[in-house]
Amino acid sequence: MAEQLQVDRWQVLRAVLGTRLRRFGSREALDRYQRRRLGRVLGRARQVFPYYADVPTPELDAFPVLDKAEWLEHFEGLNDRGLSLDDCLVAAREAEARRSFDATLAGVSVGLSSGTSGRQGVFLTSPAERARWAGTVLAKALPSLREPARVALVLRSGGPLYQAVDGGRIAFHYVDLALDPDTIAEQLTDFAPTVLAAPPQVLDDLAARPEVGSGRLRPQVVYSIADVLDDDVAARVEAGFGVQLRQVYQATEGFLGISCAHGTLHLNEDLVHLEREVIDEASGRFVPIITDLYRTSQAIIRYRLGDVLVPGAANCPCGSVFTAIDRIEGRADDVLQFTAATGETRPLFADFIRAAVLGAPVVADFRLVQRTDGSLRLAVRPERAQASAHLALQALLRSRGLRVPQIFGMPWPVEAQTAKRRRVRREG
């Protein structure tokens, strides 16, 4: 056991150093690096993963673009152990029911996605992949590798993927998101992290607590993870903690992005190759199609994520050549669709809706659901703000030349502590 732990730590250290030493002076240098990595990944894919056995050439455009449903349908042919999705789901769900997160099959750890985008997915990680992930996160997320750090992570699930970080001068503490808010705050205060990573709804709750105001819980670095970060939440968290809030863009499909010291979210293009499916020419909003440059247990090749990303300005002061993202707006499936006065169907992005409804008098929070018949269901906190929220939503639609559908009030939905907060959602 001790011998294996030592090997893992060396692998983590190697990943830390490799990540810190990997620097790109230009987009051209990054492109050359990505081409080399893609050559290895795509060449291996045709030999190792049965699903790609008939791909004619090891060129990226020869591989199909897969969304989540297609990827899950061909799960067995897209992992190098030949594991079935059903077997993996059974093992992972049994472990999660125990809140142990220690499921393993055929030498790989098995974890569950949150299922926010519909059907629940599974991610597989070998010991080497866990070590690389841990080292990469440490290299990118810690402000200094010379100073000791106490890292607290509040998530729906823990397990070997996160425990691999623990050891040496890095003290790591996983806090179960399923716990009640008071217990989460108590555990974090007792641990006294220097680095805190948690979903925005948890950070929002913590920022208003006396433990933060008194300085008993005062991390030096705070990351928002695992959910869409809205501007109003970011402002409250920054005011409460007294630090610039950063983001980690992490999904089942990989470690996709992280904020630099200037607060700009950059995609990790040393880890993933990015293609853009532009869905709004005016703003440049796009759905990312990613190819992981290092994953081996599972194929993440031309995988279409369900997220809508808004590109940021180039030339960040940090000097990174990695793509800058202004914000992660939400799920592509939840872009609302309305009928224009001309009769055509037009999208309305969640960011506009959030700004309009939260800008209405007295509104503190809301949930909006577009039904399959086009009607809207709106819940508002406090309830007395229902009328002003309705008026704000109607005004937004009219200002954009969209027909106003029926808008009904609805009770505040029951949301599990572990559920992601989706203020805007489209059914169907």
Coordinates of C-alpha atoms in Angstrom, one line a residue, residues 35-389:
R35 CA -1.2 18.5 -33.7
R36 CA 1.4 16.2 -32.1
R37 CA -0.9 15.1 -29.3
L38 CA -3.8 14.6 -31.7
G39 CA -1.7 12.4 -33.9
R40 CA -1.0 10.1 -30.9
V41 CA -4.6 10.1 -29.6
L42 CA -6.3 9.5 -33.0
G43 CA -3.8 6.9 -34.1
R44 CA -4.3 4.9 -30.8
A45 CA -8.1 5.3 -31.0
R46 CA -8.4 3.4 -34.2
Q47 CA -6.4 0.5 -32.7
V48 CA -7.8 0.4 -29.1
F49 CA -11.5 1.5 -29.2
P50 CA -13.7 -0.8 -31.3
Y51 CA -16.1 2.0 -32.2
Y52 CA -13.4 3.7 -34.2
A53 CA -12.0 0.6 -35.9
D54 CA -13.5 1.5 -39.2
V55 CA -12.4 5.2 -39.2
P56 CA -10.5 5.4 -42.5
T57 CA -7.7 7.8 -41.5
P58 CA -6.2 9.2 -38.3
E59 CA -7.3 12.7 -39.3
L60 CA -9.6 14.6 -36.9
D61 CA -12.3 15.3 -39.5
A62 CA -12.6 11.6 -40.2
F63 CA -14.0 11.0 -36.7
P64 CA -17.7 11.6 -36.1
V65 CA -18.9 14.2 -33.7
L66 CA -20.7 12.6 -30.8
D67 CA -23.2 14.1 -28.4
K68 CA -23.8 12.6 -25.0
A69 CA -26.7 10.3 -26.1
E70 CA -24.6 8.8 -28.9
W71 CA -21.5 8.5 -26.7
L72 CA -23.5 6.6 -24.1
E73 CA -25.1 4.4 -26.7
H74 CA -21.7 3.2 -27.8
F75 CA -20.1 3.3 -24.3
E76 CA -18.7 -0.3 -24.5
G77 CA -16.8 0.5 -27.7
L78 CA -15.5 3.8 -26.4
N79 CA -13.5 2.5 -23.4
D80 CA -10.4 0.4 -23.4
R81 CA -11.7 -2.2 -20.9
G82 CA -14.8 -3.2 -22.9
L83 CA -17.0 -2.3 -19.9
S84 CA -20.7 -2.0 -20.4
L85 CA -22.6 1.1 -19.4
D86 CA -25.1 -0.9 -17.3
D87 CA -22.4 -2.6 -15.3
C88 CA -20.6 0.7 -14.6
L89 CA -23.9 2.4 -13.6
V90 CA -24.7 -0.4 -11.1
A91 CA -21.3 -0.3 -9.5
A92 CA -21.2 3.5 -9.3
R93 CA -24.7 3.9 -8.0
E94 CA -24.2 1.3 -5.3
A95 CA -21.0 3.2 -4.2
E96 CA -22.8 6.5 -4.3
A97 CA -25.7 5.2 -2.2
R98 CA -23.1 4.3 0.4
R99 CA -21.5 7.8 -0.1
S100 CA -18.2 6.0 -0.4
F101 CA -17.4 6.7 -4.1
D102 CA -15.0 3.8 -4.3
A103 CA -16.4 1.8 -7.2
T104 CA -13.9 0.0 -9.4
L105 CA -14.1 -2.3 -12.3
A106 CA -11.3 -3.9 -14.3
G107 CA -8.7 -1.8 -12.7
V108 CA -10.4 1.6 -13.2
S109 CA -12.4 3.8 -10.9
V110 CA -16.0 4.4 -11.9
G111 CA -17.8 7.7 -11.2
L112 CA -21.2 9.2 -12.0
S113 CA -22.0 12.4 -13.7
S114 CA -24.6 14.6 -12.2
G115 CA -27.1 13.9 -14.9
T116 CA -27.9 17.6 -15.4
S117 CA -28.1 17.2 -19.1
G118 CA -30.5 14.3 -19.0
R119 CA -29.3 10.7 -18.9
Q120 CA -26.6 10.0 -16.2
G121 CA -23.2 9.3 -17.6
V122 CA -20.1 7.4 -16.3
F123 CA -16.5 8.4 -16.3
L124 CA -13.6 5.9 -15.9
T125 CA -10.1 6.8 -14.6
S126 CA -7.0 4.6 -14.3
P127 CA -4.5 5.3 -11.5
A128 CA -2.2 7.0 -14.0
E129 CA -5.0 9.3 -15.2
R130 CA -5.9 10.2 -11.6
A131 CA -2.3 11.1 -10.9
R132 CA -2.1 13.2 -14.0
W133 CA -5.4 14.9 -13.2
A134 CA -4.3 15.6 -9.6
G135 CA -1.0 17.1 -10.7
T136 CA -2.5 19.2 -13.4
V137 CA -5.1 20.6 -11.0
L138 CA -2.5 21.4 -8.4
A139 CA -0.3 23.1 -11.0
K140 CA -3.1 25.3 -12.3
A141 CA -5.2 26.0 -9.2
L142 CA -2.7 26.6 -6.4
P143 CA -1.3 30.1 -6.2
S144 CA 2.1 28.7 -5.2
L145 CA 3.7 25.3 -5.1
R146 CA 6.3 26.4 -2.5
E147 CA 3.8 27.2 0.2
P148 CA 1.7 24.7 2.1
A149 CA -2.0 24.6 1.1
R150 CA -5.2 23.4 2.7
V151 CA -7.7 22.6 -0.1
A152 CA -11.4 22.1 0.6
L153 CA -13.7 20.9 -2.1
V154 CA -17.5 20.8 -1.7
L155 CA -18.9 18.4 -4.3
R156 CA -21.8 15.9 -4.8
S157 CA -19.3 13.0 -4.9
G158 CA -15.7 12.4 -3.8
G159 CA -13.6 9.4 -4.4
P160 CA -10.2 8.4 -5.7
L161 CA -10.1 11.2 -8.4
Y162 CA -10.0 13.8 -5.6
Q163 CA -8.2 11.9 -2.9
A164 CA -5.2 11.5 -5.2
V165 CA -4.4 15.2 -4.4
D166 CA -3.9 14.6 -0.7
G167 CA -0.4 14.2 0.7
G168 CA 2.8 16.1 1.5
R169 CA 2.4 19.8 2.1
I170 CA -1.1 19.6 0.5
A171 CA -3.9 18.9 3.0
F172 CA -7.1 18.0 1.2
H173 CA -10.6 17.8 2.6
Y174 CA -13.7 16.7 0.7
V175 CA -17.1 18.0 2.0
D176 CA -20.2 16.2 0.9
L177 CA -22.6 18.5 -0.9
A178 CA -25.5 16.3 0.4
L179 CA -24.9 17.7 4.0
D180 CA -27.1 20.5 5.3
P181 CA -25.6 24.0 4.9
D182 CA -24.9 24.4 8.6
T183 CA -22.8 21.2 8.6
I184 CA -20.9 22.2 5.5
A185 CA -20.1 25.6 7.1
E186 CA -19.0 23.9 10.3
Q187 CA -16.7 21.4 8.5
L188 CA -15.1 24.1 6.4
T189 CA -14.5 26.4 9.4
D190 CA -12.9 23.5 11.3
F191 CA -10.6 22.7 8.4
A192 CA -9.7 26.4 7.7
P193 CA -8.9 26.0 4.0
T194 CA -6.5 28.4 2.2
V195 CA -8.2 27.3 -1.1
L196 CA -11.9 26.7 -1.3
A197 CA -13.8 25.2 -4.3
A198 CA -17.5 24.8 -4.1
P199 CA -20.7 25.3 -6.3
P200 CA -21.9 28.9 -6.5
Q201 CA -25.0 28.2 -4.4
V202 CA -22.8 27.0 -1.5
L203 CA -20.4 29.9 -1.8
D204 CA -23.4 32.3 -1.9
D205 CA -24.7 30.8 1.4
L206 CA -21.2 30.8 3.0
A207 CA -20.5 34.4 2.0
A208 CA -23.4 35.6 4.2
R209 CA -22.4 33.6 7.3
P210 CA -20.8 35.1 10.4
E211 CA -17.9 32.6 10.1
V212 CA -16.8 34.5 6.9
G213 CA -17.6 37.9 8.3
S214 CA -15.6 37.3 11.4
G215 CA -12.6 35.9 9.5
R216 CA -12.8 32.4 11.0
L217 CA -13.4 31.1 7.4
R218 CA -11.2 33.2 5.2
P219 CA -9.6 31.3 2.3
Q220 CA -7.0 33.1 0.2
V221 CA -8.4 31.7 -3.1
V222 CA -12.0 30.8 -3.9
Y223 CA -13.2 28.9 -6.9
S224 CA -16.7 28.4 -8.2
I225 CA -17.2 24.9 -9.6
A226 CA -19.8 22.5 -11.0
D227 CA -22.5 25.0 -12.0
V228 CA -23.2 28.2 -13.9
L229 CA -22.0 31.2 -12.1
D230 CA -24.4 34.1 -12.3
D231 CA -23.2 37.7 -12.0
D232 CA -25.4 38.5 -8.9
V233 CA -24.0 35.5 -7.1
A234 CA -20.4 36.3 -8.1
A235 CA -20.8 39.8 -6.7
R236 CA -22.2 38.6 -3.3
V237 CA -19.5 36.0 -3.0
E238 CA -16.7 38.4 -3.8
A239 CA -18.1 41.0 -1.3
G240 CA -18.5 38.4 1.4
F241 CA -15.1 36.7 1.1
G242 CA -13.2 39.8 0.1
V243 CA -11.4 38.1 -2.8
Q244 CA -11.7 37.9 -6.6
L245 CA -13.8 34.8 -7.4
R246 CA -12.3 32.4 -9.9
Q247 CA -13.9 29.5 -11.8
V248 CA -13.0 25.9 -12.5
Y249 CA -14.7 24.5 -15.6
Q250 CA -14.7 20.8 -14.8
A251 CA -17.1 18.2 -16.3
T252 CA -17.4 14.5 -16.7
E253 CA -15.5 14.9 -20.0
G254 CA -12.4 16.5 -18.4
F255 CA -10.7 19.5 -16.8
L256 CA -11.8 22.0 -19.3
G257 CA -10.8 25.4 -18.0
I258 CA -9.7 27.6 -15.1
S259 CA -9.4 31.2 -14.2
C260 CA -6.0 32.9 -14.2
A261 CA -4.8 35.3 -11.5
H262 CA -6.6 38.2 -13.4
G263 CA -9.9 36.4 -13.2
T264 CA -10.2 35.4 -16.8
L265 CA -11.5 31.9 -17.5
H266 CA -9.2 30.2 -20.0
L267 CA -9.9 26.9 -21.7
N268 CA -7.2 24.3 -20.9
E269 CA -6.0 23.9 -24.5
D270 CA -2.9 22.1 -23.4
L271 CA -5.3 19.3 -22.3
V272 CA -8.1 19.5 -24.8
H273 CA -8.5 20.4 -28.5
L274 CA -11.4 22.7 -29.2
E275 CA -13.7 23.1 -32.1
R276 CA -16.5 25.6 -32.1
E277 CA -20.1 25.1 -33.1
V278 CA -21.2 28.7 -33.4
I279 CA -24.9 29.2 -32.5
D280 CA -25.0 33.0 -32.5
E281 CA -22.9 34.9 -35.0
A282 CA -23.4 38.3 -33.4
S283 CA -22.0 37.4 -30.0
G284 CA -19.9 34.4 -31.0
R285 CA -21.7 32.1 -28.6
F286 CA -20.7 28.6 -29.3
V287 CA -21.1 25.0 -28.2
P288 CA -17.6 23.4 -27.7
I289 CA -16.6 20.2 -29.4
I290 CA -13.7 18.8 -27.5
T291 CA -11.0 16.1 -28.0
D292 CA -9.1 15.1 -24.9
L293 CA -5.3 15.1 -25.6
Y294 CA -4.5 12.7 -22.7
R295 CA -7.4 10.5 -21.8
T296 CA -6.8 6.8 -22.4
S297 CA -9.4 4.8 -20.5
Q298 CA -12.3 6.4 -22.4
A299 CA -12.4 8.1 -25.8
I300 CA -13.3 11.8 -25.7
I301 CA -12.9 12.5 -29.4
R302 CA -15.0 15.2 -31.0
Y303 CA -17.4 15.1 -28.1
R304 CA -20.1 17.8 -28.3
L305 CA -20.6 19.3 -24.9
G306 CA -24.0 20.7 -24.0
D307 CA -22.7 24.0 -22.7
V308 CA -23.1 27.5 -24.3
L309 CA -19.9 29.5 -24.0
V310 CA -19.5 33.2 -24.7
P311 CA -16.0 34.1 -25.9
G312 CA -14.0 36.6 -24.1
A313 CA -11.5 39.3 -25.2
A314 CA -8.1 38.2 -26.6
N315 CA -4.8 39.3 -25.1
C316 CA -5.5 38.7 -21.4
P317 CA -3.0 40.5 -19.1
C318 CA -1.8 37.1 -17.9
G319 CA -0.2 36.5 -21.3
S320 CA -1.9 33.1 -21.9
V321 CA -2.6 32.1 -25.5
F322 CA -5.4 29.8 -24.4
T323 CA -8.9 30.8 -25.5
A324 CA -10.6 33.2 -23.0
I325 CA -14.2 32.7 -22.1
D326 CA -16.4 35.6 -20.9
R327 CA -18.9 33.3 -19.3
I328 CA -20.4 29.8 -19.3
E329 CA -24.0 30.6 -20.0
G330 CA -25.7 27.3 -19.4
R331 CA -26.9 24.3 -21.3
A332 CA -27.5 24.5 -25.1
D333 CA -30.6 22.4 -24.6
D334 CA -32.0 25.1 -22.3
V335 CA -31.7 28.1 -24.8
L336 CA -35.4 29.1 -24.9
Q337 CA -37.1 29.3 -28.3
F338 CA -39.8 31.9 -29.1
T339 CA -41.8 33.0 -32.1
A340 CA -40.9 36.3 -33.6
A341 CA -43.5 38.7 -35.0
T342 CA -42.4 37.6 -38.5
G343 CA -43.4 34.0 -37.6
E344 CA -39.8 32.6 -37.5
T345 CA -38.4 30.8 -34.4
R346 CA -35.6 32.7 -32.6
P347 CA -33.5 31.7 -29.6
L348 CA -33.3 33.7 -26.4
F349 CA -30.2 33.1 -24.3
A350 CA -30.4 32.6 -20.6
D351 CA -28.1 35.5 -19.8
F352 CA -30.7 38.0 -21.1
I353 CA -33.5 36.4 -19.1
R354 CA -31.5 36.4 -15.9
A355 CA -30.6 40.1 -16.3
A356 CA -34.2 41.1 -17.0
V357 CA -35.9 39.1 -14.2
L358 CA -33.3 39.8 -11.5
G359 CA -33.4 43.4 -12.4
A360 CA -37.1 43.6 -11.6
P361 CA -38.0 45.3 -8.4
V362 CA -37.7 43.2 -5.2
V363 CA -36.8 39.9 -7.1
A364 CA -34.1 38.0 -5.3
D365 CA -34.2 34.7 -7.2
F366 CA -36.3 32.9 -9.8
R367 CA -36.8 29.7 -11.8
L368 CA -38.2 29.8 -15.3
V369 CA -39.3 26.7 -17.3
Q370 CA -40.4 26.7 -20.9
R371 CA -42.9 23.9 -21.5
T372 CA -43.1 21.9 -24.7
D373 CA -46.2 23.9 -25.8
G374 CA -44.2 27.2 -25.6
S375 CA -45.8 28.5 -22.4
L376 CA -43.7 29.7 -19.5
R377 CA -43.8 28.7 -15.8
L378 CA -42.2 31.3 -13.5
A379 CA -41.4 30.9 -9.7
V380 CA -40.1 34.0 -7.9
R381 CA -38.6 34.7 -4.5
P382 CA -40.0 36.5 -2.7
E383 CA -43.5 35.6 -3.9
R384 CA -44.7 39.3 -3.7
A385 CA -42.3 40.0 -6.6
Q386 CA -44.2 37.7 -9.0
A387 CA -46.0 40.6 -10.8
S388 CA -42.9 42.7 -11.3
A389 CA -41.0 39.6 -12.6

